[in-house]
Short mmCIF file of C-alpha atoms and ligand atoms in Angstrom, two decimals:
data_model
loop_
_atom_site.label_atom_id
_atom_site.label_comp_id
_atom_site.label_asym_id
_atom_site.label_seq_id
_atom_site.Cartn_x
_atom_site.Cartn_y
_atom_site.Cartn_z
CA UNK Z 941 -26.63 0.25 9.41
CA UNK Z 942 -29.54 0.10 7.33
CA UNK Z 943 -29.66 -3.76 5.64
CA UNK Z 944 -30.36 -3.18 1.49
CA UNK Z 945 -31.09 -6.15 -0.35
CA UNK Z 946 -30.09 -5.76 -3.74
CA UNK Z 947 -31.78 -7.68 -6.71
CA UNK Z 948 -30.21 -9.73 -9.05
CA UNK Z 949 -29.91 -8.32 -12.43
CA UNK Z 950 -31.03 -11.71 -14.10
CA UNK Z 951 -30.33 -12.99 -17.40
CA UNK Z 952 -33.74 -11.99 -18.60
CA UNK Z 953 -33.52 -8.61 -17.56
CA UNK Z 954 -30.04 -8.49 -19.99
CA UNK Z 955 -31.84 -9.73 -22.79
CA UNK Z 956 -34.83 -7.50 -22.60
CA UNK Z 957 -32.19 -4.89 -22.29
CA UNK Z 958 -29.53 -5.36 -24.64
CA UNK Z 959 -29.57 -3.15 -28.09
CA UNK Z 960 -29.83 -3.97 -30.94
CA UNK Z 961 -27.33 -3.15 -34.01
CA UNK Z 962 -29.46 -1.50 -36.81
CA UNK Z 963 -29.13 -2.38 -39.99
CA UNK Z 964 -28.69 1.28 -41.95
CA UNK Z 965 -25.88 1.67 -38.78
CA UNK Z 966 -22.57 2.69 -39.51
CA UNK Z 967 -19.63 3.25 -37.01
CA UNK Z 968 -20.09 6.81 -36.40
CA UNK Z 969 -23.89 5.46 -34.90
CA UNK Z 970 -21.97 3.70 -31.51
CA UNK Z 971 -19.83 6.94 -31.53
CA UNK Z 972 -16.19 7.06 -29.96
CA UNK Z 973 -14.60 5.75 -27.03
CA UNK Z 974 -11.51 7.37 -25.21
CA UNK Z 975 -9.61 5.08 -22.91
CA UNK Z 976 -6.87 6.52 -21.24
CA UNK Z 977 -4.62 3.50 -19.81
CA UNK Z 978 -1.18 1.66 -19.86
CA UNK Z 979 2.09 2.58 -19.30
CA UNK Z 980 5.07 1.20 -20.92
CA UNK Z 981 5.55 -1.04 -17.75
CA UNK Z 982 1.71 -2.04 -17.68
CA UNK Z 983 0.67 -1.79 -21.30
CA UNK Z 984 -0.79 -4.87 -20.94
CA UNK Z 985 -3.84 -3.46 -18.81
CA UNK Z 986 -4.57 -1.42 -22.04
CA UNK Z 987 -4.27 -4.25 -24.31
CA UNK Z 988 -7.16 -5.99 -22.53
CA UNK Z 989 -9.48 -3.14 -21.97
CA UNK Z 990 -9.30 -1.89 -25.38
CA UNK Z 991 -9.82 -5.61 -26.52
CA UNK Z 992 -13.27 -5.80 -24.29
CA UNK Z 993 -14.29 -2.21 -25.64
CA UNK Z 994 -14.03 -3.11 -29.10
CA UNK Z 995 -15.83 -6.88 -28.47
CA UNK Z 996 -18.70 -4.59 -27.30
CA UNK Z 997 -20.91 -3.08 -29.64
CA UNK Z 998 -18.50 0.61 -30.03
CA UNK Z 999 -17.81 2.14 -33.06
CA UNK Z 1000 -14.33 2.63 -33.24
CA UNK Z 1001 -11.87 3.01 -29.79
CA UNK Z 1002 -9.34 5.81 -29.15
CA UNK Z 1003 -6.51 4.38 -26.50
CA UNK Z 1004 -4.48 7.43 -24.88
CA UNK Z 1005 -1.45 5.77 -23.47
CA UNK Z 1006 2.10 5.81 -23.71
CA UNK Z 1007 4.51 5.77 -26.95
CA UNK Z 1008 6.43 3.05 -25.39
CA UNK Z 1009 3.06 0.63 -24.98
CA UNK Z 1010 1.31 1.43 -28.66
CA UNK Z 1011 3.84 -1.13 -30.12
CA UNK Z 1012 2.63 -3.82 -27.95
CA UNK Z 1013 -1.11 -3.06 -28.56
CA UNK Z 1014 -0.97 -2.94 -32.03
CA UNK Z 1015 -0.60 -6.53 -33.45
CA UNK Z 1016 -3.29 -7.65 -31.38
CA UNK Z 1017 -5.47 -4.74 -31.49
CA UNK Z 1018 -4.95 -3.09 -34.99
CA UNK Z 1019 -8.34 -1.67 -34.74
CA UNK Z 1020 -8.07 0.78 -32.02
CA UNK Z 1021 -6.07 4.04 -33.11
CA UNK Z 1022 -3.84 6.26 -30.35
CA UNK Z 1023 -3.32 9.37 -28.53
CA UNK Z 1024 0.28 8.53 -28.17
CA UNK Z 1025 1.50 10.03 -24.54
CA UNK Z 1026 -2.60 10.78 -24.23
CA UNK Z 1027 -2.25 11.28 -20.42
CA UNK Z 1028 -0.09 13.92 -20.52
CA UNK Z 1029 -2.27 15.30 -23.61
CA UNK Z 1030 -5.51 15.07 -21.98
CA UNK Z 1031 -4.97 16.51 -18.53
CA UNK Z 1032 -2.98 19.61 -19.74
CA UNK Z 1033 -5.47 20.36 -22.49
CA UNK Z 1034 -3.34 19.81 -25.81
CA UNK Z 1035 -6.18 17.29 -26.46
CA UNK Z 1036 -9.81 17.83 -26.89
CA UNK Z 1037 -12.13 15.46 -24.79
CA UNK Z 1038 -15.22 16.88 -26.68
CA UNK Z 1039 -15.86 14.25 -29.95
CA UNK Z 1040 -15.87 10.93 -27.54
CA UNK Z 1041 -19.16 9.20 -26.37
CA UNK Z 1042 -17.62 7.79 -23.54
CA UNK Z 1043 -14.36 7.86 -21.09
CA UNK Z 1044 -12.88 5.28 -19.18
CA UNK Z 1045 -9.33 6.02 -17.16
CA UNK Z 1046 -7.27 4.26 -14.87
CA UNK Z 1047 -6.33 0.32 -16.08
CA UNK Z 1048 -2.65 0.05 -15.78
CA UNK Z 1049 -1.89 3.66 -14.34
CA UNK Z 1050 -0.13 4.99 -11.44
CA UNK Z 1051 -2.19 7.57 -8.80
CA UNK Z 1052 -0.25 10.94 -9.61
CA UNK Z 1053 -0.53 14.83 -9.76
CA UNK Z 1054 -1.28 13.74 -14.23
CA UNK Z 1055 -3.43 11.27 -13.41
CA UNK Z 1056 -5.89 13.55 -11.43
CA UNK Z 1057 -5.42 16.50 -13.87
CA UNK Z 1058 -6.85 14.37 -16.68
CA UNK Z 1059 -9.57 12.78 -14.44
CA UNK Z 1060 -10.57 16.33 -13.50
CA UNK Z 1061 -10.49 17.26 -17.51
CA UNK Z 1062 -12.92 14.16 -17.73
CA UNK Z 1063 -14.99 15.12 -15.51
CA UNK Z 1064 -15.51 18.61 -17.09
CA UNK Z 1065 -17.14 16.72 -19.98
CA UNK Z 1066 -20.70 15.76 -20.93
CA UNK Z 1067 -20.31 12.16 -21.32
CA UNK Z 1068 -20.12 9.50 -18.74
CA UNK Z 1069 -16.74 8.58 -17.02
CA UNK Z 1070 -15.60 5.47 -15.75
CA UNK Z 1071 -13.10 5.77 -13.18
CA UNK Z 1072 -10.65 2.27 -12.30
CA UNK Z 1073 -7.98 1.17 -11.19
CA UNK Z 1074 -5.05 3.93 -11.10
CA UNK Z 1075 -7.77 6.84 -11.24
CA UNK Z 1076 -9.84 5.48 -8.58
CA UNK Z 1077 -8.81 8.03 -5.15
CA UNK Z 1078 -10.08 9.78 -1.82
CA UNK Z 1079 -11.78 12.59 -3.56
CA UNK Z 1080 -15.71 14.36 -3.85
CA UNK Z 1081 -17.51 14.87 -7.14
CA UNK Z 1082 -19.11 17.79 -7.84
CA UNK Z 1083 -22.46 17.53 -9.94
CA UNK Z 1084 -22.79 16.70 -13.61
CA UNK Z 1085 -25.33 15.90 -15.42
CA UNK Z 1086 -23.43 12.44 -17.15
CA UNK Z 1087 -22.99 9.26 -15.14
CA UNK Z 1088 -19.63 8.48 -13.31
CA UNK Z 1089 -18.79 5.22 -12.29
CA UNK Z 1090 -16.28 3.87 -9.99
CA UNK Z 1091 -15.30 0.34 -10.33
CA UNK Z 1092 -13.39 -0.44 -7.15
CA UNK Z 1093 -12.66 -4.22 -6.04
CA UNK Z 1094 -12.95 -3.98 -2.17
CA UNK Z 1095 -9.14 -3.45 -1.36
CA UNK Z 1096 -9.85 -0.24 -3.53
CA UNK Z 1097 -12.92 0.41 -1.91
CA UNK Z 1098 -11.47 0.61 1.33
CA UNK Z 1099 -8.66 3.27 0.46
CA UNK Z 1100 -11.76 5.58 -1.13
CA UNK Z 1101 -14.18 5.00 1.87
CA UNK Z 1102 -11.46 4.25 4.43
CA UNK Z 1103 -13.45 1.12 6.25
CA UNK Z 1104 -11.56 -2.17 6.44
CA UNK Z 1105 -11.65 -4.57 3.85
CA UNK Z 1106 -13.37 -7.19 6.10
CA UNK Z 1107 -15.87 -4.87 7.59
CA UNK Z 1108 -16.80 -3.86 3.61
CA UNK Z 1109 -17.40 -7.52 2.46
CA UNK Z 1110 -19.66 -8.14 5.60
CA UNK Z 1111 -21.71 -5.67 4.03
CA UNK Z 1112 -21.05 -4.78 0.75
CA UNK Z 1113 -24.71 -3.46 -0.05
CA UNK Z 1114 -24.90 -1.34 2.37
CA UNK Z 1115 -20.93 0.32 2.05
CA UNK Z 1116 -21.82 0.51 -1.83
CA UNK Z 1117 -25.17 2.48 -1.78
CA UNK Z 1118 -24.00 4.85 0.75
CA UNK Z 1119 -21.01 6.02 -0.92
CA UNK Z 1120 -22.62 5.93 -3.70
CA UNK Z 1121 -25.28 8.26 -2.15
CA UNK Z 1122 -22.65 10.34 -0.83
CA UNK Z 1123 -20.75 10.79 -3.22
CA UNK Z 1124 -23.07 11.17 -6.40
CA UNK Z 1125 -21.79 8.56 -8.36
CA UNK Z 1126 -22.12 4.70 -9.75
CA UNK Z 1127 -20.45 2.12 -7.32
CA UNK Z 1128 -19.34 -0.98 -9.06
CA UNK Z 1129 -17.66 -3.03 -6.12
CA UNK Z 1130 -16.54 -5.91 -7.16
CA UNK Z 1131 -16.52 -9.47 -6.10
CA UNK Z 1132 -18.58 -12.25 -5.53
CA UNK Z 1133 -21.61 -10.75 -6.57
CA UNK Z 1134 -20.76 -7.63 -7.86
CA UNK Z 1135 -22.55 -5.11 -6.57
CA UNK Z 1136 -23.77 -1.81 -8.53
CA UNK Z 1137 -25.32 0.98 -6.56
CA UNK Z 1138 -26.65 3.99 -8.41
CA UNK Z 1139 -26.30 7.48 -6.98
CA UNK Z 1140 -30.55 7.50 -7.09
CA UNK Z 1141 -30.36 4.41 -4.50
CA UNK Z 1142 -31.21 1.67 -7.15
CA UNK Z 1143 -29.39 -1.15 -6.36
CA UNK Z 1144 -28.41 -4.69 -8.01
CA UNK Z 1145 -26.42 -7.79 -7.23
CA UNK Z 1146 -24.85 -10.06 -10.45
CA UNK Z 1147 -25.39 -13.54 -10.41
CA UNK Z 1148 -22.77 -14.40 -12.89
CA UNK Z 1149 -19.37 -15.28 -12.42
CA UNK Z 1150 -17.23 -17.51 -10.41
CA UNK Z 1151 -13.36 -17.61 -8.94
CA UNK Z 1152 -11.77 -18.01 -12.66
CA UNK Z 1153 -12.21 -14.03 -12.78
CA UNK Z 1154 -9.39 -14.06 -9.39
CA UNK Z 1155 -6.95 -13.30 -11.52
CA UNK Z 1156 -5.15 -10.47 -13.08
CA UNK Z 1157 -6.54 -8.66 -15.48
CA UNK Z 1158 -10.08 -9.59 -15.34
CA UNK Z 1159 -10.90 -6.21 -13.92
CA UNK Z 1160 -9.16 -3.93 -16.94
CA UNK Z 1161 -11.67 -6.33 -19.38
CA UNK Z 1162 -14.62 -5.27 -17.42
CA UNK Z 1163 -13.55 -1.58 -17.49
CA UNK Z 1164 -13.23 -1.96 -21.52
CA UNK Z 1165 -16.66 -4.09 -21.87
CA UNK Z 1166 -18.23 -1.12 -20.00
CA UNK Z 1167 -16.89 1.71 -22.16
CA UNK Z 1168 -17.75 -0.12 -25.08
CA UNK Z 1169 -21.15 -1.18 -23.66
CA UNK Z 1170 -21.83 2.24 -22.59
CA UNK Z 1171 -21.12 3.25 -26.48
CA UNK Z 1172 -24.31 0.79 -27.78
CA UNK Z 1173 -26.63 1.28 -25.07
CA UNK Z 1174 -29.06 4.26 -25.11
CA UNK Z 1175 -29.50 3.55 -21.25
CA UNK Z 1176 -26.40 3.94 -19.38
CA UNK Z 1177 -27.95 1.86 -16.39
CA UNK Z 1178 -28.29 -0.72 -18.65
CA UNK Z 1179 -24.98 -0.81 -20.26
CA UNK Z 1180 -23.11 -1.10 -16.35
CA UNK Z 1181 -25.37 -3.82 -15.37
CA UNK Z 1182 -24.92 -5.67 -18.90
CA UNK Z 1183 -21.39 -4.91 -18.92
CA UNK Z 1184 -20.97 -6.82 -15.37
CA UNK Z 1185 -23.47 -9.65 -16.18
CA UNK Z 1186 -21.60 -10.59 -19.14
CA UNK Z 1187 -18.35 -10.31 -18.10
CA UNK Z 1188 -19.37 -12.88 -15.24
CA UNK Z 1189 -21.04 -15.09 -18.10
CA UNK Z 1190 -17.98 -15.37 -20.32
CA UNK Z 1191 -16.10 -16.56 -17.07
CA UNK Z 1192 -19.25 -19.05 -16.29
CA UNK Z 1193 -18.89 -20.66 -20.40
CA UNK Z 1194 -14.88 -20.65 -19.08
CA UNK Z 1195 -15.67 -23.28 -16.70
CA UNK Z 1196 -17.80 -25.61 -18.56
CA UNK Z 1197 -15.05 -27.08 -20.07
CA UNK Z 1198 -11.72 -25.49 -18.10
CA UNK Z 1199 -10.70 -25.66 -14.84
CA UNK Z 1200 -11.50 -21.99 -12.98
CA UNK Z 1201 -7.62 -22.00 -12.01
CA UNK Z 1202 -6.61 -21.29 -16.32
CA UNK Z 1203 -8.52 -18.71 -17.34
CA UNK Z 1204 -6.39 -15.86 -18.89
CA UNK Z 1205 -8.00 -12.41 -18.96
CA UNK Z 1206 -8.04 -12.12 -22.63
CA UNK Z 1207 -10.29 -15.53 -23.02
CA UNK Z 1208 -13.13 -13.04 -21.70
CA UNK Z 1209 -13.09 -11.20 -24.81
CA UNK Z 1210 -12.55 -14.19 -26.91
CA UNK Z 1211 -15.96 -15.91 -25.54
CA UNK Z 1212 -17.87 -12.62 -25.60
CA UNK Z 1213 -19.13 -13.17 -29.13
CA UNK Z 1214 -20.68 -16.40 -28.41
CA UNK Z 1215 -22.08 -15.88 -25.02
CA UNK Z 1216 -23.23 -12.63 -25.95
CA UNK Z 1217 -25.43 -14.25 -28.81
CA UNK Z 1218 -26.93 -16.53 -26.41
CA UNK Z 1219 -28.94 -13.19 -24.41
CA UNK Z 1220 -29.91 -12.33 -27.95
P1 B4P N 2576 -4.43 -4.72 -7.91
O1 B4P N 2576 -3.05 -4.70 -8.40
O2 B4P N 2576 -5.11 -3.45 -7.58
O3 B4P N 2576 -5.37 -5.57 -8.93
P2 B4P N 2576 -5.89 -5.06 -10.30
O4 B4P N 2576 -4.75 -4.60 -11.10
O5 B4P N 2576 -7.04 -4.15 -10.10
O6 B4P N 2576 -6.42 -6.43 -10.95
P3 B4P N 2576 -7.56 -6.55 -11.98
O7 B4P N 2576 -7.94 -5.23 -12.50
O8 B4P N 2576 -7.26 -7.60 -12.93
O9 B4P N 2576 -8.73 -7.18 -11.09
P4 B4P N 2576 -9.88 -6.45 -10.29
O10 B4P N 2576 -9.76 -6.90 -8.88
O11 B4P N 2576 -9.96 -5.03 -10.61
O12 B4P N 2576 -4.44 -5.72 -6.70
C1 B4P N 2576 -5.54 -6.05 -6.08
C2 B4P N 2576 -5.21 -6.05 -4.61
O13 B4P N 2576 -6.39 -5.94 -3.93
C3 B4P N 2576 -4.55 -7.38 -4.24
O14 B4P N 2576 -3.66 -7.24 -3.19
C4 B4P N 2576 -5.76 -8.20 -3.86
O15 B4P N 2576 -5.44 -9.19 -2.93
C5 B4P N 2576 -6.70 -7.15 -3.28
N1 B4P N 2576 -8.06 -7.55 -3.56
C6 B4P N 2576 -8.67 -7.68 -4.76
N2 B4P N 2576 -9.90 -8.18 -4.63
C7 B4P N 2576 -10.06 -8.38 -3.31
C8 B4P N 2576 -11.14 -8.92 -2.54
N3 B4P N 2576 -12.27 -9.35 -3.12
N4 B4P N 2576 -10.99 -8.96 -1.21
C9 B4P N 2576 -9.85 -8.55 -0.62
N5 B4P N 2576 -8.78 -8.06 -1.30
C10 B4P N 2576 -8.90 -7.98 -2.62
O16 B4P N 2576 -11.17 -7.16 -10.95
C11 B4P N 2576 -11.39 -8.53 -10.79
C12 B4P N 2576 -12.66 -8.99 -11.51
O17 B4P N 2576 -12.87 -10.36 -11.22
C13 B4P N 2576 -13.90 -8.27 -11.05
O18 B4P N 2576 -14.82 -8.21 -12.11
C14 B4P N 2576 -14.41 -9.19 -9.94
O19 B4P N 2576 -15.79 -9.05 -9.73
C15 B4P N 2576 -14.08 -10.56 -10.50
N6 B4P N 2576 -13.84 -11.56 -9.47
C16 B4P N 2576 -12.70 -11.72 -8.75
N7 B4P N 2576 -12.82 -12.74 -7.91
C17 B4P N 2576 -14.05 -13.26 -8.10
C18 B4P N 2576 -14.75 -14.35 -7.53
N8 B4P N 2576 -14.22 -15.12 -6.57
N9 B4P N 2576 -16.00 -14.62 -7.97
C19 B4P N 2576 -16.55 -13.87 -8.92
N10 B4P N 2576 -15.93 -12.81 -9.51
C20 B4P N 2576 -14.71 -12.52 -9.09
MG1 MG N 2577 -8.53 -3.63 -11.32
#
């Protein structure tokens, strides 16, 4: 196989990059998000993507899950309003797709017959899609003109491209911009070094991060901080790579003054603010 070298997407390159909030701004200005994730048995996976959407930079945050998880979101995310049984909603077309700036779907889901309908509804859309978790499958894309980005750690990786886990993470570049060639879309595999390979071949490692993020949950705050991210940026290339640099910095301020093995996936969002003024 062919051996690409990603480059790091380096701190400087997130501070030249990151936008800036205008002053005449008002909410409508970062638009809507739509995240569609949780189930009563996982609502937590909601919980902490819509918390690392609405730490970064969107204007207000629609979460489609189920009525038996809103009441669990709510007291710690009373910002964020619901599609209550939004799933169901969104893949059979009681629920329009068309006001939202961005989509992300699959945090705390289950793989099912629903959960491909709404992808598929997503998909027919003209804004970018993030795809994690519960939505990430074997399937092909067909051509859009909007970004869609997979975020698979390698286990997840492995099921969509069907090579071994170990074979993968010998050489993660390469599996990443292949299938992302292939398959037309945005490869976030994660890791060590997360790798993002655009569908154009452009390629990137991130430097930030460290083994505080093995833990549940870290993932679903990535998807969120890229939804939202996606929201404030006028580049979506940008937004992915900021979304994954950051995430890995909040873990980096973790350890400063924590041991890696206590990090909770929530803290993310609760160091965002200040690290995220530091690249400013
Ligand atoms: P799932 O049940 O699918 O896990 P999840 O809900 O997706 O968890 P979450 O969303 O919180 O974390 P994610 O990994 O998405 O179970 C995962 C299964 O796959 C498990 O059986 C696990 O053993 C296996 N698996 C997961 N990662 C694997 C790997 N690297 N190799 C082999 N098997 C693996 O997101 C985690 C976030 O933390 C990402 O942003 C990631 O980049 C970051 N991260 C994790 N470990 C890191 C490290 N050591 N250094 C830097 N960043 C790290
Ligand atoms: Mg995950």
């Amino acid at each position: 196989p062919s051996m690409e070298t990603p480059r790091l997407w380096t701190e400087a390159q997130v501070k030249a990059t990151l936008p800036h909030r205008e002053q005449e701004s008002h909410k409508g200005s970062y638009g809507t998000a739509l995240l569609i994730a949780g189930t009563k048995e996982m609502p937590g996976a909601a919980l902490l993507a819509g918390l690392g959407a609405m730490r970064s930079g969107v204007g207000k945050l629609v979460i489609a899950t189920e009525a038996g998880a809103v009441g669990m979101i709510v007291p710690q995310l009373p910002e964020a309003t619901y599609l209550q049984d939004g799933l169901q909603q969104i893949a059979q077309h009681q629920a329009s797709v068309d006001s939202y700036r961005a989509a992300a779907i699959g945090p705390g889901t289950n793989p099912s017959g629903l959960t491909e309908d709404a992808v598929h509804v997503l998909l027919g859309s003209a804004m970018p899609v993030i795809l994690d978790a519960g939505a990430l499958s074997r399937r092909t894309y067909s051509e859009r003109q909007a970004p869609i980005i997979l975020t698979p750690h390698p286990a997840e990786f492995s099921r969509i491209c069907g090579v071994a886990v170990d074979a993968l993470q010998e050489n993660r570049a390469h599996y990443a911009a292949d299938w992302a060639k292939r398959l037309g879309v945005t490869i976030v595999l994660k890791g060590q070094k997360t790798i993002t390979a655009f569908p154009d071949g452009e390629i990137w490692a991130n430097p930030s991060g460290n083994s505080a993020l093995a833990k549940g949950g870290t993932g679903d705050t990535l998807t969120g901080m890229m939804l939202g991210m996606l929201c404030c940026h006028d580049n979506w290339k940008h937004a992915v790579l900021n979304a994954v640099h950051l995430h890995g910095a909040c873990a980096d301020e973790w350890v400063k003054q924590h041991s890696p093995h206590t990090l909770l996936a929530h803290e993310l969002t609760g160091l965002l603010p200040e690290v995220w003024a530091r690249f400013e």
